[in-house]
Amino acid sequence: MAVTITRDNLEQETVEGLVLVDFWASWCAPCKMMDPVLEQLEATYGKQIKFGKLNVEHNQDLAMNYKVMSIPSLVLFRNGKAVEKVTGLYPKDKLAKYLDQKLATN
């Protein structure tokens, strides 16, 4: 299950390895559509990549810090640093290919 990310634990949860953080909101229909995709990917990649969820309604400052203007947005952290962001609704296969590429360069 994805870790809930807030301003209080972002640094601690992203400090080591690859962490994919889903920036979402409860009123966002595409965000809800991404949930099962991310759950399936976490089942596959969970031993290699940590998955987190950050509610932008409760953490607007973090959304602004990471230049999240649209949701859903996925921000990939590598050893504590945000290295990439993808925005929008992505199919599972496309995200799996993306994660495979990131793991190959880890």
PDB file of C-alpha atoms in Angstrom:
ATOM      1  CA  MET A   1       0.000   0.000   0.000  1.00  0.00           C
ATOM      2  CA  ALA A   2       1.301   3.429  -0.944  1.00  0.00           C
ATOM      3  CA  VAL A   3       2.686   5.598   1.850  1.00  0.00           C
ATOM      4  CA  THR A   4       0.775   8.802   2.617  1.00  0.00           C
ATOM      5  CA  ILE A   5       3.166  11.674   1.954  1.00  0.00           C
ATOM      6  CA  THR A   6       2.865  15.043   3.711  1.00  0.00           C
ATOM      7  CA  ARG A   7       5.184  17.970   4.353  1.00  0.00           C
ATOM      8  CA  ASP A   8       6.110  16.245   7.630  1.00  0.00           C
ATOM      9  CA  ASN A   9       7.465  13.041   6.092  1.00  0.00           C
ATOM     10  CA  LEU A  10       8.336  13.820   2.453  1.00  0.00           C
ATOM     11  CA  GLU A  11      12.071  14.079   3.072  1.00  0.00           C
ATOM     12  CA  GLN A  12      12.180  10.941   5.222  1.00  0.00           C
ATOM     13  CA  GLU A  13      10.123   8.846   2.768  1.00  0.00           C
ATOM     14  CA  THR A  14      12.074   9.881  -0.343  1.00  0.00           C
ATOM     15  CA  VAL A  15      15.633   9.912   1.003  1.00  0.00           C
ATOM     16  CA  GLU A  16      16.666   6.509  -0.343  1.00  0.00           C
ATOM     17  CA  GLY A  17      16.188   4.774  -3.678  1.00  0.00           C
ATOM     18  CA  LEU A  18      13.401   5.406  -6.167  1.00  0.00           C
ATOM     19  CA  VAL A  19      10.099   6.775  -4.902  1.00  0.00           C
ATOM     20  CA  LEU A  20       7.117   7.535  -7.145  1.00  0.00           C
ATOM     21  CA  VAL A  21       4.802  10.091  -5.525  1.00  0.00           C
ATOM     22  CA  ASP A  22       1.278  10.509  -6.868  1.00  0.00           C
ATOM     23  CA  PHE A  23       0.038  14.111  -6.445  1.00  0.00           C
ATOM     24  CA  TRP A  24      -3.772  13.797  -6.342  1.00  0.00           C
ATOM     25  CA  ALA A  25      -7.020  15.277  -4.998  1.00  0.00           C
ATOM     26  CA  SER A  26     -10.293  13.700  -3.890  1.00  0.00           C
ATOM     27  CA  TRP A  27     -12.347  15.664  -6.451  1.00  0.00           C
ATOM     28  CA  CYS A  28     -10.126  14.643  -9.393  1.00  0.00           C
ATOM     29  CA  ALA A  29     -11.756  11.940 -11.555  1.00  0.00           C
ATOM     30  CA  PRO A  30      -8.553  11.096 -13.507  1.00  0.00           C
ATOM     31  CA  CYS A  31      -6.750  10.713 -10.152  1.00  0.00           C
ATOM     32  CA  LYS A  32      -9.318   8.127  -9.099  1.00  0.00           C
ATOM     33  CA  MET A  33      -8.828   6.335 -12.412  1.00  0.00           C
ATOM     34  CA  MET A  34      -5.066   6.179 -11.743  1.00  0.00           C
ATOM     35  CA  ASP A  35      -5.511   4.480  -8.356  1.00  0.00           C
ATOM     36  CA  PRO A  36      -5.951   0.904  -9.629  1.00  0.00           C
ATOM     37  CA  VAL A  37      -3.116   1.383 -12.140  1.00  0.00           C
ATOM     38  CA  LEU A  38      -0.741   2.505  -9.397  1.00  0.00           C
ATOM     39  CA  GLU A  39      -1.889  -0.305  -7.092  1.00  0.00           C
ATOM     40  CA  GLN A  40      -1.122  -2.861  -9.811  1.00  0.00           C
ATOM     41  CA  LEU A  41       2.272  -1.295 -10.488  1.00  0.00           C
ATOM     42  CA  GLU A  42       3.069  -1.272  -6.789  1.00  0.00           C
ATOM     43  CA  ALA A  43       2.278  -4.996  -6.651  1.00  0.00           C
ATOM     44  CA  THR A  44       4.812  -5.537  -9.447  1.00  0.00           C
ATOM     45  CA  TYR A  45       7.520  -2.990  -8.553  1.00  0.00           C
ATOM     46  CA  GLY A  46       6.994  -2.559  -4.801  1.00  0.00           C
ATOM     47  CA  LYS A  47      10.267  -4.260  -3.851  1.00  0.00           C
ATOM     48  CA  GLN A  48      12.278  -1.917  -6.104  1.00  0.00           C
ATOM     49  CA  ILE A  49      10.304   1.337  -5.997  1.00  0.00           C
ATOM     50  CA  LYS A  50       8.452   2.918  -3.089  1.00  0.00           C
ATOM     51  CA  PHE A  51       5.026   4.343  -3.962  1.00  0.00           C
ATOM     52  CA  GLY A  52       3.552   7.363  -2.196  1.00  0.00           C
ATOM     53  CA  LYS A  53       0.427   9.505  -2.410  1.00  0.00           C
ATOM     54  CA  LEU A  54       0.343  13.228  -1.686  1.00  0.00           C
ATOM     55  CA  ASN A  55      -3.023  14.979  -1.389  1.00  0.00           C
ATOM     56  CA  VAL A  56      -2.582  18.422  -2.964  1.00  0.00           C
ATOM     57  CA  GLU A  57      -5.622  19.773  -1.097  1.00  0.00           C
ATOM     58  CA  HIS A  58      -3.772  19.322   2.198  1.00  0.00           C
ATOM     59  CA  ASN A  59      -0.260  20.039   0.891  1.00  0.00           C
ATOM     60  CA  GLN A  60      -0.607  22.917  -1.563  1.00  0.00           C
ATOM     61  CA  ASP A  61       2.851  24.219  -0.648  1.00  0.00           C
ATOM     62  CA  LEU A  62       4.472  20.958  -1.771  1.00  0.00           C
ATOM     63  CA  ALA A  63       2.494  20.957  -5.007  1.00  0.00           C
ATOM     64  CA  MET A  64       3.791  24.468  -5.694  1.00  0.00           C
ATOM     65  CA  ASN A  65       7.375  23.504  -4.729  1.00  0.00           C
ATOM     66  CA  TYR A  66       7.361  20.697  -7.280  1.00  0.00           C
ATOM     67  CA  LYS A  67       5.547  22.795  -9.904  1.00  0.00           C
ATOM     68  CA  VAL A  68       2.514  20.528  -9.982  1.00  0.00           C
ATOM     69  CA  MET A  69      -0.023  22.544 -11.988  1.00  0.00           C
ATOM     70  CA  SER A  70      -2.268  19.679 -13.108  1.00  0.00           C
ATOM     71  CA  ILE A  71      -3.238  16.413 -11.506  1.00  0.00           C
ATOM     72  CA  PRO A  72      -2.716  13.583 -11.474  1.00  0.00           C
ATOM     73  CA  SER A  73       1.027  14.200 -11.520  1.00  0.00           C
ATOM     74  CA  LEU A  74       3.645  11.614 -10.679  1.00  0.00           C
ATOM     75  CA  VAL A  75       6.956  12.896  -9.351  1.00  0.00           C
ATOM     76  CA  LEU A  76       9.857  10.474  -9.324  1.00  0.00           C
ATOM     77  CA  PHE A  77      12.390  10.938  -6.536  1.00  0.00           C
ATOM     78  CA  ARG A  78      15.840   9.366  -6.624  1.00  0.00           C
ATOM     79  CA  ASN A  79      17.750   9.427  -3.343  1.00  0.00           C
ATOM     80  CA  GLY A  80      15.847  12.433  -2.020  1.00  0.00           C
ATOM     81  CA  LYS A  81      15.812  14.554  -5.167  1.00  0.00           C
ATOM     82  CA  ALA A  82      12.873  15.036  -7.518  1.00  0.00           C
ATOM     83  CA  VAL A  83      14.245  14.004 -10.900  1.00  0.00           C
ATOM     84  CA  GLU A  84      11.212  13.799 -13.169  1.00  0.00           C
ATOM     85  CA  LYS A  85       7.503  14.546 -13.375  1.00  0.00           C
ATOM     86  CA  VAL A  86       4.804  13.104 -15.587  1.00  0.00           C
ATOM     87  CA  THR A  87       1.326  14.597 -15.688  1.00  0.00           C
ATOM     88  CA  GLY A  88      -1.984  13.136 -16.726  1.00  0.00           C
ATOM     89  CA  LEU A  89      -3.693   9.792 -16.924  1.00  0.00           C
ATOM     90  CA  TYR A  90      -1.321   7.086 -18.145  1.00  0.00           C
ATOM     91  CA  PRO A  91      -2.134   3.483 -19.056  1.00  0.00           C
ATOM     92  CA  LYS A  92      -0.472   0.772 -16.986  1.00  0.00           C
ATOM     93  CA  ASP A  93       1.724  -0.476 -19.849  1.00  0.00           C
ATOM     94  CA  LYS A  94       3.141   2.982 -20.539  1.00  0.00           C
ATOM     95  CA  LEU A  95       3.928   3.591 -16.862  1.00  0.00           C
ATOM     96  CA  ALA A  96       5.472   0.121 -16.530  1.00  0.00           C
ATOM     97  CA  LYS A  97       7.782   0.867 -19.459  1.00  0.00           C
ATOM     98  CA  TYR A  98       8.694   4.211 -17.860  1.00  0.00           C
ATOM     99  CA  LEU A  99       9.495   2.506 -14.541  1.00  0.00           C
ATOM    100  CA  ASP A 100      11.548  -0.183 -16.290  1.00  0.00           C
ATOM    101  CA  GLN A 101      13.646   2.553 -17.921  1.00  0.00           C
ATOM    102  CA  LYS A 102      14.177   4.309 -14.577  1.00  0.00           C
ATOM    103  CA  LEU A 103      15.199   1.066 -12.876  1.00  0.00           C
ATOM    104  CA  ALA A 104      17.678   0.322 -15.662  1.00  0.00           C
ATOM    105  CA  THR A 105      19.438   3.644 -14.991  1.00  0.00           C
ATOM    106  CA  ASN A 106      19.300   3.376 -11.196  1.00  0.00           C
TER     107      ASN A 106
END
